[in-house]
C-alpha positions as protocol buffer text, in pm:
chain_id: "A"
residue {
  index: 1
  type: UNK
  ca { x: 0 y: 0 z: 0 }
}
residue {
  index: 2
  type: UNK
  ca { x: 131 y: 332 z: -47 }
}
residue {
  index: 3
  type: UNK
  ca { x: 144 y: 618 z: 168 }
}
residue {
  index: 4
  type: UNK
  ca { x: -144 y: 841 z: 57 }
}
residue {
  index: 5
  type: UNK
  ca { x: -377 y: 526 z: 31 }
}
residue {
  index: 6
  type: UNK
  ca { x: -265 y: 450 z: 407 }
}
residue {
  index: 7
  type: UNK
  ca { x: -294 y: 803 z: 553 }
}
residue {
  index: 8
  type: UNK
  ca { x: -674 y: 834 z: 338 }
}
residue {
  index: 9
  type: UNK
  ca { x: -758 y: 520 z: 521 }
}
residue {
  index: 10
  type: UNK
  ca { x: -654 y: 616 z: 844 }
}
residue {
  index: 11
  type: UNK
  ca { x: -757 y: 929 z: 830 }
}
residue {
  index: 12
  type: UNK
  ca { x: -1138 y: 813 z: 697 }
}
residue {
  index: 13
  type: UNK
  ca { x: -1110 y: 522 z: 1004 }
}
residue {
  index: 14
  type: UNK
  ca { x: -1011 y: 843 z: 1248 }
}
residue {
  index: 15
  type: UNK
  ca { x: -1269 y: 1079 z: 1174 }
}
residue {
  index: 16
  type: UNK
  ca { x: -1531 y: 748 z: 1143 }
}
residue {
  index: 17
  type: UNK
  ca { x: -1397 y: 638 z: 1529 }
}
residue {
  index: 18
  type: UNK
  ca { x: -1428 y: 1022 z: 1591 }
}
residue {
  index: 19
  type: UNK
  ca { x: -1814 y: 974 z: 1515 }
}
residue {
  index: 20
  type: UNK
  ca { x: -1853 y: 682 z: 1736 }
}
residue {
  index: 21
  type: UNK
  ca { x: -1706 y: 852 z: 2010 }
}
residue {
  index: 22
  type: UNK
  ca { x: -1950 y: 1133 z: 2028 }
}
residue {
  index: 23
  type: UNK
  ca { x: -2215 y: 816 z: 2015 }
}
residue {
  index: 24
  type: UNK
  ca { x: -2072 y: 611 z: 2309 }
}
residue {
  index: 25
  type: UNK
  ca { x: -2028 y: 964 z: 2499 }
}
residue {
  index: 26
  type: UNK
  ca { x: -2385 y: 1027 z: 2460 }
}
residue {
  index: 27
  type: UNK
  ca { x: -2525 y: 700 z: 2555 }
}
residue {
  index: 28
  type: UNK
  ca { x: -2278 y: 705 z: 2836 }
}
residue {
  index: 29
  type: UNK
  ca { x: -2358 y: 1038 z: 2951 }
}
residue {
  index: 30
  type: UNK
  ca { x: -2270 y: 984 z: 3310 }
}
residue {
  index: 31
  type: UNK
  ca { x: -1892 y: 1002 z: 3195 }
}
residue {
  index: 32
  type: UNK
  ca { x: -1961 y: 1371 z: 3156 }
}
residue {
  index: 33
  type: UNK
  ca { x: -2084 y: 1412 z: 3512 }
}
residue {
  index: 34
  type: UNK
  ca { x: -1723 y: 1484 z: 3673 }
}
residue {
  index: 35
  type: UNK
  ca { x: -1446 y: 1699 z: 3563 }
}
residue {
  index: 36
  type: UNK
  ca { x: -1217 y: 1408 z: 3583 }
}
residue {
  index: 37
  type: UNK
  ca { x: -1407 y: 1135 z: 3380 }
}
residue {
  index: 38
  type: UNK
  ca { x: -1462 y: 1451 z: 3122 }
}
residue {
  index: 39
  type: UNK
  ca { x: -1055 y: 1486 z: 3051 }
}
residue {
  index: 40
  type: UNK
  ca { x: -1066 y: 1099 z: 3000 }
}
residue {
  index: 41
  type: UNK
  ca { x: -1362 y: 1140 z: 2733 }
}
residue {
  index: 42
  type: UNK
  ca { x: -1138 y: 1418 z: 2594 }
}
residue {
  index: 43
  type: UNK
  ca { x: -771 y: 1240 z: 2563 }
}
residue {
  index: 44
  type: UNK
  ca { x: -985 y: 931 z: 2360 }
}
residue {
  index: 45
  type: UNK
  ca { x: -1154 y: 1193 z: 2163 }
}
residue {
  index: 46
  type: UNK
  ca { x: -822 y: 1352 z: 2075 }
}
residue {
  index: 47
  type: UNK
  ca { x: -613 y: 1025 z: 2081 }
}
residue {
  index: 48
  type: UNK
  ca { x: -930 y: 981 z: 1781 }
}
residue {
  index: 49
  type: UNK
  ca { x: -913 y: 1302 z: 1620 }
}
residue {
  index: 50
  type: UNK
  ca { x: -508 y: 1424 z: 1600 }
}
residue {
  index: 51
  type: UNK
  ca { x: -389 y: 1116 z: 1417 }
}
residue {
  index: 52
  type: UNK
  ca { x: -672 y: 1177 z: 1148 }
}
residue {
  index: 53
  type: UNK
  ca { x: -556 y: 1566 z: 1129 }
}
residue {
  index: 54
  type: UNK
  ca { x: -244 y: 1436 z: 1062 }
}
residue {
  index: 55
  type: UNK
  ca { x: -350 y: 1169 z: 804 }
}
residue {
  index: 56
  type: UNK
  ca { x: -505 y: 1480 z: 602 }
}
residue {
  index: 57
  type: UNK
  ca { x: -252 y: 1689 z: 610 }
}
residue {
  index: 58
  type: UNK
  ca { x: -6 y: 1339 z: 443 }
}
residue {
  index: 59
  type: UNK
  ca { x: -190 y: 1356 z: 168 }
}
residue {
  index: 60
  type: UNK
  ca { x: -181 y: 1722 z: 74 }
}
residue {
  index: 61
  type: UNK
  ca { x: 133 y: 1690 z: -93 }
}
residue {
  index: 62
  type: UNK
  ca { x: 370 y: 1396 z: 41 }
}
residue {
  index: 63
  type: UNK
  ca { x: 655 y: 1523 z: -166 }
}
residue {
  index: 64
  type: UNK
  ca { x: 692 y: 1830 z: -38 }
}
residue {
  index: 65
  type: UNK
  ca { x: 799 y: 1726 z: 326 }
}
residue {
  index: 66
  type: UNK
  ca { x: 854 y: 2033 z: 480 }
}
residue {
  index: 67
  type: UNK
  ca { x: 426 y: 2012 z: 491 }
}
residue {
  index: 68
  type: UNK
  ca { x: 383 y: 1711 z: 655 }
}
residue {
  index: 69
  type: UNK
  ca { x: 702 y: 1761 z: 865 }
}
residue {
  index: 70
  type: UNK
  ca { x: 547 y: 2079 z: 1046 }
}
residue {
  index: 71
  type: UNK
  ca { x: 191 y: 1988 z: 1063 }
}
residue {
  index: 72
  type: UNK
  ca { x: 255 y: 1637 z: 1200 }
}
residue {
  index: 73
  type: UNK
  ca { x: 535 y: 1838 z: 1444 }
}
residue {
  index: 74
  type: UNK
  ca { x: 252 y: 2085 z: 1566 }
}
residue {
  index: 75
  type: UNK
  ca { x: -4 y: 1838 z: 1600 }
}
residue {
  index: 76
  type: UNK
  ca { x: 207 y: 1632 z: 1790 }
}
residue {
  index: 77
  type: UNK
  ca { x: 276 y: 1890 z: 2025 }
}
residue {
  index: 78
  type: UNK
  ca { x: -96 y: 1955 z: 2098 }
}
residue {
  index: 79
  type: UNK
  ca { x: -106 y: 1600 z: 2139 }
}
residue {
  index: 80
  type: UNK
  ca { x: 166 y: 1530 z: 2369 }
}
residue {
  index: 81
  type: UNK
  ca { x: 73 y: 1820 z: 2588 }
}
residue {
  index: 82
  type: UNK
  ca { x: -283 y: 1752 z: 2617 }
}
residue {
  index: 83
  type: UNK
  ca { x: -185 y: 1344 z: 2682 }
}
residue {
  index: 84
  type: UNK
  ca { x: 147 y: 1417 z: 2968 }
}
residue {
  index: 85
  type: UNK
  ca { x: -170 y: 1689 z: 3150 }
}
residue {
  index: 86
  type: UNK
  ca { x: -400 y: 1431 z: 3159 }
}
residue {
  index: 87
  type: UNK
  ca { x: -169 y: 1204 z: 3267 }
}
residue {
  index: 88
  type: UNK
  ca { x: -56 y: 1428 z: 3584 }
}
residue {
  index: 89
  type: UNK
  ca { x: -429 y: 1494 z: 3629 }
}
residue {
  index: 90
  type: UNK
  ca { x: -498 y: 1120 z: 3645 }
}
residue {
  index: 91
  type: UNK
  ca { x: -218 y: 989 z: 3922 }
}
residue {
  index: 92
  type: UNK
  ca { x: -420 y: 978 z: 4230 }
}
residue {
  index: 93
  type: UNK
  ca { x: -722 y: 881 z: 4121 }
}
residue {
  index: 94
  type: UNK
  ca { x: -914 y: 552 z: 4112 }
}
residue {
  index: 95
  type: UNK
  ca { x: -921 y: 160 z: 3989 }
}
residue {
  index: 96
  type: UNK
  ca { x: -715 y: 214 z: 3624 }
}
residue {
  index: 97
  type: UNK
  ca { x: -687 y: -70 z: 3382 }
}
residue {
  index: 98
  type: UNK
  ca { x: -351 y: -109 z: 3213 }
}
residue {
  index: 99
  type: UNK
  ca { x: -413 y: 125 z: 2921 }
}
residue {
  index: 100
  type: UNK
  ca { x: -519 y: 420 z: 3174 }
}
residue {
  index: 101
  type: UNK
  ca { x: -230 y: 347 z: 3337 }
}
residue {
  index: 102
  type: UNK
  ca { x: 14 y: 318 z: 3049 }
}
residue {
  index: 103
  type: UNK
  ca { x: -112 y: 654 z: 2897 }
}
residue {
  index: 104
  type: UNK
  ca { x: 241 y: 803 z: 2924 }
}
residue {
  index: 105
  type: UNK
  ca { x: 313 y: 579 z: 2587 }
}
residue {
  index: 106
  type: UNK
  ca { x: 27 y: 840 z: 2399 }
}
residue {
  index: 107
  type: UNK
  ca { x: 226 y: 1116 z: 2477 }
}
residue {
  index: 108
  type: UNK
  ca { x: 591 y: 924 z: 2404 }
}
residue {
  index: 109
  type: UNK
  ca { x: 468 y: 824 z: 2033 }
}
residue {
  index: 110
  type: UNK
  ca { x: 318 y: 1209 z: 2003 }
}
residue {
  index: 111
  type: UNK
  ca { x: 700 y: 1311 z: 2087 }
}
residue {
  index: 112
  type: UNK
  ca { x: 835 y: 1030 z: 1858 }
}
residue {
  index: 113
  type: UNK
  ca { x: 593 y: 1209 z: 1556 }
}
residue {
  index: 114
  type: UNK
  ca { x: 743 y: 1564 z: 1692 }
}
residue {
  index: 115
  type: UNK
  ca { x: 1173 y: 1429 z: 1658 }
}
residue {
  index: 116
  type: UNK
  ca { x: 1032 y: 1237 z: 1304 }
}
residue {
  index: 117
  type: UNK
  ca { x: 874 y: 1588 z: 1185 }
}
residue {
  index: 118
  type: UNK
  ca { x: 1231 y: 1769 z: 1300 }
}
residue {
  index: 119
  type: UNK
  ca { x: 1421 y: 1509 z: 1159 }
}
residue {
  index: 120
  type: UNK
  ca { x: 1286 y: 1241 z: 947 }
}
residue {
  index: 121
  type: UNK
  ca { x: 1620 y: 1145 z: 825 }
}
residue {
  index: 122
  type: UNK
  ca { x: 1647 y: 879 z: 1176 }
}
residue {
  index: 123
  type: UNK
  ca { x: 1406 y: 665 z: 1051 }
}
residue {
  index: 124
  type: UNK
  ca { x: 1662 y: 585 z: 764 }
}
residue {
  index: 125
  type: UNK
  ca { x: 1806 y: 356 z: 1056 }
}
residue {
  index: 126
  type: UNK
  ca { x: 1509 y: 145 z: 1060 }
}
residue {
  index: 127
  type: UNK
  ca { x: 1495 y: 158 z: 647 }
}
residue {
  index: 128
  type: UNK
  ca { x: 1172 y: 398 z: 664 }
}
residue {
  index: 129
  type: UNK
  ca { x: 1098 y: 758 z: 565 }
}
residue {
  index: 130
  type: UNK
  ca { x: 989 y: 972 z: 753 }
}
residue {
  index: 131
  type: UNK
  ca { x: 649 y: 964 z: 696 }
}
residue {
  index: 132
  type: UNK
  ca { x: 648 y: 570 z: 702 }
}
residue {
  index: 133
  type: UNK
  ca { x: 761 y: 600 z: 1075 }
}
residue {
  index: 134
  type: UNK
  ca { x: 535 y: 814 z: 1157 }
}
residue {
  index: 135
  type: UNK
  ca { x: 267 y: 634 z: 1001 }
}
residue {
  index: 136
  type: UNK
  ca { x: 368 y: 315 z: 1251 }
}
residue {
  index: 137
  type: UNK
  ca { x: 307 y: 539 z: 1524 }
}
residue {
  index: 138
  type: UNK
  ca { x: -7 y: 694 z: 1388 }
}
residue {
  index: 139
  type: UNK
  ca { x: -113 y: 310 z: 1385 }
}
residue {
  index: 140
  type: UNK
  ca { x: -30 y: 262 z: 1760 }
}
residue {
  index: 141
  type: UNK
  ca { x: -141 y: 552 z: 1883 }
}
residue {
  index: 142
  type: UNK
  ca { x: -513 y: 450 z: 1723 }
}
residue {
  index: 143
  type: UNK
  ca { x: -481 y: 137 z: 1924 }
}
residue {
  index: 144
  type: UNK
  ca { x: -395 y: 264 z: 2254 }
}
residue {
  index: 145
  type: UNK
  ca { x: -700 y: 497 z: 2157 }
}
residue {
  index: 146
  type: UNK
  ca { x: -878 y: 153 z: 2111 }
}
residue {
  index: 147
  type: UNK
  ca { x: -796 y: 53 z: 2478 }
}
residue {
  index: 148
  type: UNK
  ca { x: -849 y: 366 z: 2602 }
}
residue {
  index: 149
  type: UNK
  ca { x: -1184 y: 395 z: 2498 }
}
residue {
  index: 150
  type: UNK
  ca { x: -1254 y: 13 z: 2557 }
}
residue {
  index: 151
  type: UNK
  ca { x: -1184 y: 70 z: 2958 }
}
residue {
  index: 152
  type: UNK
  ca { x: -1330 y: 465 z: 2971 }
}
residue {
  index: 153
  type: UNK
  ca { x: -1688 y: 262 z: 2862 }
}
residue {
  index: 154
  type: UNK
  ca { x: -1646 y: -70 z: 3053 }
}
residue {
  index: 155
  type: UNK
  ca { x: -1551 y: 56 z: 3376 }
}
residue {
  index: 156
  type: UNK
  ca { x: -1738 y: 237 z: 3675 }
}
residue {
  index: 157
  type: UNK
  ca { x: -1624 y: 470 z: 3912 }
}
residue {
  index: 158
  type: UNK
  ca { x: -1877 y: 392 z: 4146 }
}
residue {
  index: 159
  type: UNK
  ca { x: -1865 y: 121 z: 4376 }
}
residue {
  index: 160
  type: UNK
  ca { x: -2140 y: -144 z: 4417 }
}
residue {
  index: 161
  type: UNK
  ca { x: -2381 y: -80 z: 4698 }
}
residue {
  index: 162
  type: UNK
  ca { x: -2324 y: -254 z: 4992 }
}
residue {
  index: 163
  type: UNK
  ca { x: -2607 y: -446 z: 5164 }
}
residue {
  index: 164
  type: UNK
  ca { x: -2608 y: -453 z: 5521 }
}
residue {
  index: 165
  type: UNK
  ca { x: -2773 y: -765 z: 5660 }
}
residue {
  index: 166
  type: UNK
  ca { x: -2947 y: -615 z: 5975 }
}
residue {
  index: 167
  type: UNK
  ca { x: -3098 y: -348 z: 5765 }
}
residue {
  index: 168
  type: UNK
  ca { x: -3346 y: -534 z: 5538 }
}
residue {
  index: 169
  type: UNK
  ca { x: -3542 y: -264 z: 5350 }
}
């Protein structure tokens, strides 16, 4: 496959998973009850939308690299800060599942897109460009999204009710 029929399928599959979002959200809307659970619905929403920003802007002209070397840079950047804030937000809180948990590795493969955009010429030591790099990343990143969103809509904050035996109501 090559690159600009990869980066118009993920960015069709990110703005698609973008859509679903908003649907889960809104049958879920007790995940917008709290300040805290409403970060968590925004990092999947922009762990969604940022890698199809960047799949656009691939396509606008891969040759001419200075484009998709400062829009996947910038978007990075809003990426990484929004995921390492949400991740200090997010220490002392509750039960986490291991995605929640390992949300640091968002904001490391936003930084990896960021040195990639600066200088693409390091993925020559894996045999990629640039933009193929980046594109693995833009893969994992969706999948971490994936989890993320997997646990945000499987999992409670609130514990069960407890039933106390000498109270029967």
């Amino acid at each position: 496959m090559d690159l600009s029929t990869f980066y118009a399928v993920v960015s069709a599959t990110c703005f698609t998973l973008v859509g679903l979002w908003w649907s889960a959200v809104d049958r879920r809307r007790d995940l917008l009850g709290s300040p805290e659970t409403r970060r968590l619905v925004g990092g999947v929403y922009l762990t969604f939308l940022l890698p199809g920003v960047m799949g656009l802007f691939a396509q606008v002209d891969p040759a001419r690299t200075g484009l998709w070397r400062t829009t996947f840079g910038l978007v990075a950047l809003i990426g990484a800060w929004s995921t390492f804030g949400l991740v200090r937000a997010d220490r002392g809180s509750g039960a986490r599942g291991p995605f929640r948990r390992n949300r640091w590795l968002v904001g490391v493969l936003y930084l990896a897109i960021v040195v990639l955009g600066v200088a693409p010429e390091l993925a020559a030591t894996l045999h990629l460009t640039g933009l193929q790099a980046a594109a693995l990343a833009v893969v994992c990143l969706v999948v971490l999204a994936h989890g993320l969103a997997w646990e945000l809509l499987t999992t409670t904050s609130e514990a069960p009710p407890v039933r106390d035996a000498d109270h029967d109501d």
